[in-house]
Coordinates of C-alpha atoms and ligand atoms in Angstrom, one line a residue:
X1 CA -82.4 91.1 29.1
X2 CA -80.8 89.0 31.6
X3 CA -79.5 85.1 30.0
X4 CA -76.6 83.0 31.1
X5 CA -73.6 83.6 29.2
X6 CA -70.3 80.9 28.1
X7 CA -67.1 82.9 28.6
X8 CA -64.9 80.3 28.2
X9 CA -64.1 76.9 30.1
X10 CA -64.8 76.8 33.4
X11 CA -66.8 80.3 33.2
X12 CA -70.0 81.3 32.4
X13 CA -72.3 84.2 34.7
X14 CA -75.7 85.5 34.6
X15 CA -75.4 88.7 32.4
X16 CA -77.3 91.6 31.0
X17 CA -76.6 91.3 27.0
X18 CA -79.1 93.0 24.3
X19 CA -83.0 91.6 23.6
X20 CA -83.0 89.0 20.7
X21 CA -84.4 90.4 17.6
X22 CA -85.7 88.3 14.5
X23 CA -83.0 88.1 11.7
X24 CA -84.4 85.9 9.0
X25 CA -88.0 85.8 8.0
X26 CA -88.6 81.7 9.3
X27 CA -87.7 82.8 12.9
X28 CA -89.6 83.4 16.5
X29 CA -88.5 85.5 19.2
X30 CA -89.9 83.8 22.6
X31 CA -90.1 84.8 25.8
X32 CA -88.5 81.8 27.6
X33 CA -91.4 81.0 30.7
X34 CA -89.2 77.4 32.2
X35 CA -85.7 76.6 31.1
X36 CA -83.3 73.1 32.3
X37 CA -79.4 72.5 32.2
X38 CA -78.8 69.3 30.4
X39 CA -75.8 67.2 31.1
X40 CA -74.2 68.6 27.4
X41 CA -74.3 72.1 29.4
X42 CA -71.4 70.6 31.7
X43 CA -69.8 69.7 29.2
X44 CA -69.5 72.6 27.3
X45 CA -68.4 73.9 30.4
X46 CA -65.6 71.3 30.8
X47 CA -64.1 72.9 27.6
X48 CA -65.3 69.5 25.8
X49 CA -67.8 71.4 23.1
X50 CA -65.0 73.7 21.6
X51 CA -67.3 75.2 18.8
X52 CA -69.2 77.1 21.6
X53 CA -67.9 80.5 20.9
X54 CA -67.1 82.7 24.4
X55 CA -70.1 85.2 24.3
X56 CA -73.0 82.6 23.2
X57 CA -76.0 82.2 25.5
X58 CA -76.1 78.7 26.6
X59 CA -79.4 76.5 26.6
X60 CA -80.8 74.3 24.3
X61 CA -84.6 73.3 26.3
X62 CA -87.9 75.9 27.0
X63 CA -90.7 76.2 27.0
X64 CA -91.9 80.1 26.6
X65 CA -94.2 82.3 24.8
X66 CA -93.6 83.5 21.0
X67 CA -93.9 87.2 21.7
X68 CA -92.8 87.9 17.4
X69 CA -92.9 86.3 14.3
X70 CA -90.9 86.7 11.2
X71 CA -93.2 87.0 7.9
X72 CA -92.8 83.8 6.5
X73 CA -93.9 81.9 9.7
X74 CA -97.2 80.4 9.2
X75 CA -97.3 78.2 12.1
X76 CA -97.3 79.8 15.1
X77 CA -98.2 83.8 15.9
X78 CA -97.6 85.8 19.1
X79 CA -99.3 84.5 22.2
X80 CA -98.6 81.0 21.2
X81 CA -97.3 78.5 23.8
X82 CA -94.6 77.1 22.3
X83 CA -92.3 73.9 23.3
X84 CA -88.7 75.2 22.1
X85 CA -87.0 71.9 20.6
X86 CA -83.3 71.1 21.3
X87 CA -83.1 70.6 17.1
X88 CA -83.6 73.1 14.8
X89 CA -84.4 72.0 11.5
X90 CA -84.2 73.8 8.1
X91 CA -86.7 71.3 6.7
X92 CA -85.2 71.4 2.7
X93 CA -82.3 70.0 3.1
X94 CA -81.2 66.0 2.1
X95 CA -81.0 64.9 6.1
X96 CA -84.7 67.1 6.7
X97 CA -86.5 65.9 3.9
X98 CA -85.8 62.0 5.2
X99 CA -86.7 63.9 8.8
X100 CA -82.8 63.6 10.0
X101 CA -83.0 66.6 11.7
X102 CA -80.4 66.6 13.5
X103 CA -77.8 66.2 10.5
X104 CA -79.4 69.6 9.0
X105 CA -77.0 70.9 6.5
X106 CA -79.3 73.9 6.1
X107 CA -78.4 75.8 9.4
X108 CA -80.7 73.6 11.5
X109 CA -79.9 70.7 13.9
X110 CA -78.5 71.4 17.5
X111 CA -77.2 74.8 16.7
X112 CA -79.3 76.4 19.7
X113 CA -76.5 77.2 22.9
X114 CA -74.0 75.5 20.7
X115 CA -73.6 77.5 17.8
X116 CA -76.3 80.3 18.3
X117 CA -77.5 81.9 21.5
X118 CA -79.5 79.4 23.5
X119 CA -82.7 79.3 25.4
X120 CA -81.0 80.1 29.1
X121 CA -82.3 83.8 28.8
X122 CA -85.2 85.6 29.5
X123 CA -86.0 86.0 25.3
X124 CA -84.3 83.6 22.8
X125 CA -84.5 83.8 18.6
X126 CA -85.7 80.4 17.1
X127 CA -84.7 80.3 13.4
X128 CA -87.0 77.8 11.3
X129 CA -89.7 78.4 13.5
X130 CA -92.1 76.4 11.4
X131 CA -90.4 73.0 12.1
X132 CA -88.3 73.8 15.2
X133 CA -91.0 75.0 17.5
X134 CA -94.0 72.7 18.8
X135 CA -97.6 74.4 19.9
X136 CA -98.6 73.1 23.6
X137 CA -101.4 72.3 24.6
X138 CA -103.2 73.6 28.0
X139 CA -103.1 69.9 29.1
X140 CA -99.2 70.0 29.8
X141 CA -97.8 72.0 32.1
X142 CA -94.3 73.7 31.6
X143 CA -92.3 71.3 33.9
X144 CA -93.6 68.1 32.0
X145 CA -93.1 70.0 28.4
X146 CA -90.1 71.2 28.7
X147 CA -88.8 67.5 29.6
X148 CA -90.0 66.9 25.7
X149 CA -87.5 69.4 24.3
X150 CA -84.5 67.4 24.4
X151 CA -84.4 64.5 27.2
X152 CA -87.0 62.0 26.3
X153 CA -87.0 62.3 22.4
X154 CA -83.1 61.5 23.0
X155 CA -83.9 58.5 25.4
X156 CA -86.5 57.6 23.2
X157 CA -85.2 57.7 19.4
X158 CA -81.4 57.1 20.0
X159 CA -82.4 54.8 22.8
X160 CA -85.5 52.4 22.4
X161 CA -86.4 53.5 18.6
X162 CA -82.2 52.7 17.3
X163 CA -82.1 49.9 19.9
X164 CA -85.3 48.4 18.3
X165 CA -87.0 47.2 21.8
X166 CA -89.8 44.6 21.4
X167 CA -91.9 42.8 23.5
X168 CA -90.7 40.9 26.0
X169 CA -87.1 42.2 25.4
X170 CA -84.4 42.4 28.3
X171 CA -83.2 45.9 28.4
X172 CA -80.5 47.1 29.7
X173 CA -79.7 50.7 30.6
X174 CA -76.6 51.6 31.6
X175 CA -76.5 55.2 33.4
X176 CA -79.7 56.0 35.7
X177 CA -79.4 59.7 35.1
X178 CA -82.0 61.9 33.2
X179 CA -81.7 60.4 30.1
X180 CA -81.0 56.9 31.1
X181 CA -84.5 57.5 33.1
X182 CA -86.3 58.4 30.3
X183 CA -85.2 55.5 28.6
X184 CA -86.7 53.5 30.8
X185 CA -89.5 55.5 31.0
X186 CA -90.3 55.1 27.0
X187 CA -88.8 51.7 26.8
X188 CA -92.4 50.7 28.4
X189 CA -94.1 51.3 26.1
X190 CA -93.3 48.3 24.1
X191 CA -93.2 46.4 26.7
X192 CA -90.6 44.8 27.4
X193 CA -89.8 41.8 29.5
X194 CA -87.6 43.3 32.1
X195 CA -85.2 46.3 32.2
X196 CA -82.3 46.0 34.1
X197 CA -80.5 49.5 35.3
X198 CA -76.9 50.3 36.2
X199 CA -75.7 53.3 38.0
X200 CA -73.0 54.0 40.4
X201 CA -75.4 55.8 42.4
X202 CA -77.6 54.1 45.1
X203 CA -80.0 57.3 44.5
X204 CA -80.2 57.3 41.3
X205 CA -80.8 53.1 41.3
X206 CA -83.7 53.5 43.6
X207 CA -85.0 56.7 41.2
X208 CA -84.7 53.4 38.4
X209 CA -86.5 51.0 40.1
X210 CA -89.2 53.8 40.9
X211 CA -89.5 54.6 37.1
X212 CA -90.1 50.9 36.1
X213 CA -86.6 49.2 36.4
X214 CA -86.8 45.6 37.4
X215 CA -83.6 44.9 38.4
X216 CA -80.6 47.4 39.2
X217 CA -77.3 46.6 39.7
X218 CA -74.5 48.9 41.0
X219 CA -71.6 49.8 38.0
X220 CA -68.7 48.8 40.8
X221 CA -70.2 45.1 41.8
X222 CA -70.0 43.2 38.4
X223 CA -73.1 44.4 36.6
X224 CA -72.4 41.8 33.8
X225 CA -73.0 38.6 36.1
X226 CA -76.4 40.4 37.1
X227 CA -77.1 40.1 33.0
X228 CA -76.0 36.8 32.5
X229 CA -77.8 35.5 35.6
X230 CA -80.7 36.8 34.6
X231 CA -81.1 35.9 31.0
X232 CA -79.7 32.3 31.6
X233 CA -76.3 33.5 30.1
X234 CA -77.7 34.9 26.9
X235 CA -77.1 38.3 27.7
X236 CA -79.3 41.3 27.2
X237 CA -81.9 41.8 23.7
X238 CA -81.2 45.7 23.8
X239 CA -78.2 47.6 26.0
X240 CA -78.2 51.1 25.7
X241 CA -75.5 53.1 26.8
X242 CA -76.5 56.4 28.9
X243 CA -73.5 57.7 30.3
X244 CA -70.5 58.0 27.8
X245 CA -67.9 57.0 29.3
X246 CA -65.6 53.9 28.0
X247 CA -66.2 51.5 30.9
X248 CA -70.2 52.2 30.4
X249 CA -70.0 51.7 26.7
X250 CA -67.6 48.6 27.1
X251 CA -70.1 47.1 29.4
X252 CA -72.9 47.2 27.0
X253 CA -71.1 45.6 24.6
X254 CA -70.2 42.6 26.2
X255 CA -73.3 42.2 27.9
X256 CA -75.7 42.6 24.8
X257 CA -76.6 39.0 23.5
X258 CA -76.2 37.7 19.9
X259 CA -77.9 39.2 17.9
X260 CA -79.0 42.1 19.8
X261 CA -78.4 46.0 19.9
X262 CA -76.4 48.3 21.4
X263 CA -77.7 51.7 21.3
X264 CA -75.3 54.4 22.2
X265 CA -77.1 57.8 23.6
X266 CA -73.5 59.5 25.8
X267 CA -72.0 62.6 24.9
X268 CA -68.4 60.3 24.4
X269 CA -65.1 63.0 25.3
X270 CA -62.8 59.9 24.5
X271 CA -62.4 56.7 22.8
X272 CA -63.6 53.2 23.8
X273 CA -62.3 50.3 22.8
X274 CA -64.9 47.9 20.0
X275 CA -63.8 44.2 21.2
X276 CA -64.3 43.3 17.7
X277 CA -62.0 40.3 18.7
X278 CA -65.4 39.3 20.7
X279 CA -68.0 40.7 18.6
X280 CA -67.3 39.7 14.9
X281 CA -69.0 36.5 15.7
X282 CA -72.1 37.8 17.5
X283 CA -74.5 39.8 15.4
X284 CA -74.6 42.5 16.9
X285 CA -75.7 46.1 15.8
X286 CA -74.2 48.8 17.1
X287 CA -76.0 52.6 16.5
X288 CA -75.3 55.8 17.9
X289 CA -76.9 59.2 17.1
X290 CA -77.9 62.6 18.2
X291 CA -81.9 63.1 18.6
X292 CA -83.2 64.3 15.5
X293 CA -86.8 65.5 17.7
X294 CA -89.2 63.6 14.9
X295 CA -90.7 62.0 18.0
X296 CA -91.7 65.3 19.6
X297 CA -95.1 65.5 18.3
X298 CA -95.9 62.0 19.4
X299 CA -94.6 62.7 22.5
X300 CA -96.7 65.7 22.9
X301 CA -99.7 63.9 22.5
X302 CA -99.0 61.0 25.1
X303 CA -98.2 63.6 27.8
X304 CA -101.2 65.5 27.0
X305 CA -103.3 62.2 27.1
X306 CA -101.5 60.9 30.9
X307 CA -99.7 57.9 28.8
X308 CA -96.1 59.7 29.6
X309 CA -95.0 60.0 33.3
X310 CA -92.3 62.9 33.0
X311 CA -92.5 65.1 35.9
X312 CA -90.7 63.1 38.5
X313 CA -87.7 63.6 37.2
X314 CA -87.8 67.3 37.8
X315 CA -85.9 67.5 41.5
X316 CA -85.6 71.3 41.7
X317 CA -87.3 74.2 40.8
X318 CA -85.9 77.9 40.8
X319 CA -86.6 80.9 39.5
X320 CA -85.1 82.5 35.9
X321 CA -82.8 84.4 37.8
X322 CA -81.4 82.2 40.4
X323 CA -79.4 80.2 36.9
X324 CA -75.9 80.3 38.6
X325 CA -77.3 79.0 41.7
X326 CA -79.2 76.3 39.8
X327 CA -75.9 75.2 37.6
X328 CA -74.2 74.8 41.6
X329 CA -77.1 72.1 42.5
X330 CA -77.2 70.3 39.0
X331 CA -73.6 70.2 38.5
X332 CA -73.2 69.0 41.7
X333 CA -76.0 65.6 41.6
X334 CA -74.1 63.2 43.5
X335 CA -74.7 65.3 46.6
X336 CA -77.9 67.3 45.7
X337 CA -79.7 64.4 44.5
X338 CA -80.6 66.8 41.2
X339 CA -82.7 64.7 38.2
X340 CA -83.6 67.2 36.7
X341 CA -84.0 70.8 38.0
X342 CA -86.2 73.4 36.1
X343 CA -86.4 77.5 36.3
X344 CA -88.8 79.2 35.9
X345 CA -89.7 82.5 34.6
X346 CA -91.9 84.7 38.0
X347 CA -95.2 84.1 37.2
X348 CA -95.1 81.8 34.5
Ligands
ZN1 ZN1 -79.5 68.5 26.1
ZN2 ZN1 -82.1 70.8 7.0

């Protein structure tokens, strides 16, 4: 089969390497039908994810078909439509059993095009197939499901569910990329007061307003004064940090009020400083995380039922085997404009 292999920082090409096959009795093989990049891609790419072994397929988001089941699976059997979650999960171990996914000591937790070969092929092994891969529904089409495998149960649990948003809150989202997007997106639905979004892209500050945003302010023209203006200098109920960057994470921080939360969702390559020297006095919790996918079923549901815009996000569509070409538009956002872009397997 054809999948899109990591050889090393900086490289990575569109390779012929041998079909999956099952190894352990819990997993799936799938035949992947649509595929994304996600921003942790790029950075594996940077060099910045050193455990990703030159060789390993890359991928962590499909949707696809399960074409062969190990025989403990009970869930799922060939011909199933299957969402292919971003967290694999053992489901015995101490972090699984209190639904931490994403801590799995057992061999689960983001270990797909990270540790294992990922979903960026045309067939990819899911082990634990019982708790790490979600039946679909004919109501959701690939380019809104596959959305569900990493990017809005991220936005959603390390975002609004660790920032604890309530009705009426002022939000703030810093980063108006795919993630910071969906946080908006999912923020909605408890209704807050008003969400304010920061980018240093005009683009991506008009996609904002479009997903719900009320205000938006530009990262390079004093973002905090926008805040404080706007909550009569209180500063924001809930700021959560989509970029991962120090400046972004800084910014949160001294814009959050007392009392609120900061919830950290970016992929963080270096440190940023903790003004404790301002914060000691104010309350404020501070949470960060990796998506442990518990959501995902939830999710499901409100996207079958219409209560979950997704697809907008999705800015480019290609097939399976135009993955190098696809990487060039995504990597490149500020001047494609790329949200998200999807591939797609021919006639899926
Ligand atoms: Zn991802
Ligand atoms: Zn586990």
């Amino acid at each position: 089969m054809k999948a899109l292999v990591f050889h090393g920082p900086g490289e990575s090409s569109w390779d012929e390497v041998p079909d999956p096959a099952l190894r352990d009795a819990g997993d799936v093989v799938v035949r992947v039908d649509a595929v994304t990049i996600c921003g942790t891609d790029l950075h594996i790419l940077k060099g910045n994810v050193p455990e990703v072994a030159p060789g390993t397929v890359l991928g962590h988001e499909a949707v696809g078909e399960v074409v062969e089941t190990g025989a403990d699976v009970r869930t799922v059997r060939p011909g199933d439509r299957v969402l292919v979650s971003c967290i694999t999960a053992c489901g015995r171990c101490r972090f699984c059993r209190e639904a931490r996914y994403g801590q799995c000591l057992g061999g689960g937790g983001w270990v797909l095009g990270h540790l294992i070969d990922g979903t960026q092929a045309e067939y990819v092994r899911v082990p634990y197939a019982d708790m790490s891969v979600h039946p679909l529904s004919s109501a959701v089409s690939n380019q809104d499901a596959v959305l569900l495998a990493d990017i809005f149960p991220t936005a959603y649990e390390v975002g609004v569910l660790n920032g604890r948003v309530r009705p009426g809150d002022t939000v703030l989202v810093v980063g108006a990329g795919p993630i910071g997007l969906a946080a908006i997106t999912s923020a909605q639905l408890f209704s807050p007061g008003r969400i304010i979004a920061v980018d240093l892209s005009p683009a991506r500050l008009e996609a904002a307003r479009r997903f719900g945003a009320d205000a938006v302010a530009n990262g390079a023209e004093d973002p905090a004064r926008l805040v404080s203006d706007l909550t009569d200098g209180t500063g924001a109920d809930v700021a959560i940090e989509a970029v991962g960057v120090p400046e972004s994470f800084e910014l949160c921080t001294r814009t959050v009020r007392a009392g609120g939360h900061v919830a950290n969702i970016g992929v963080h390559g270096k440190p940023a400083v903790l003004h404790l020297e301002d914060l000691w006095i104010k309350d404020v919790t501070i949470t960060t995380g990796l998506v442990d996918t518990s959501s995902t079923p939830m999710l499901l549901g409100m996207l079958a039922t219409g209560r979950l815009p997704t697809s907008s996000l999705v800015t480019h569509t290609f097939g399976l085997d135009r993955m190098e070409e696809a990487y060039g538009v995504f990597s490149a956002a500020a001047e494609s404009g790329a949200l998200k872009v999807v591939l797609e397997r021919a006639g899926a």
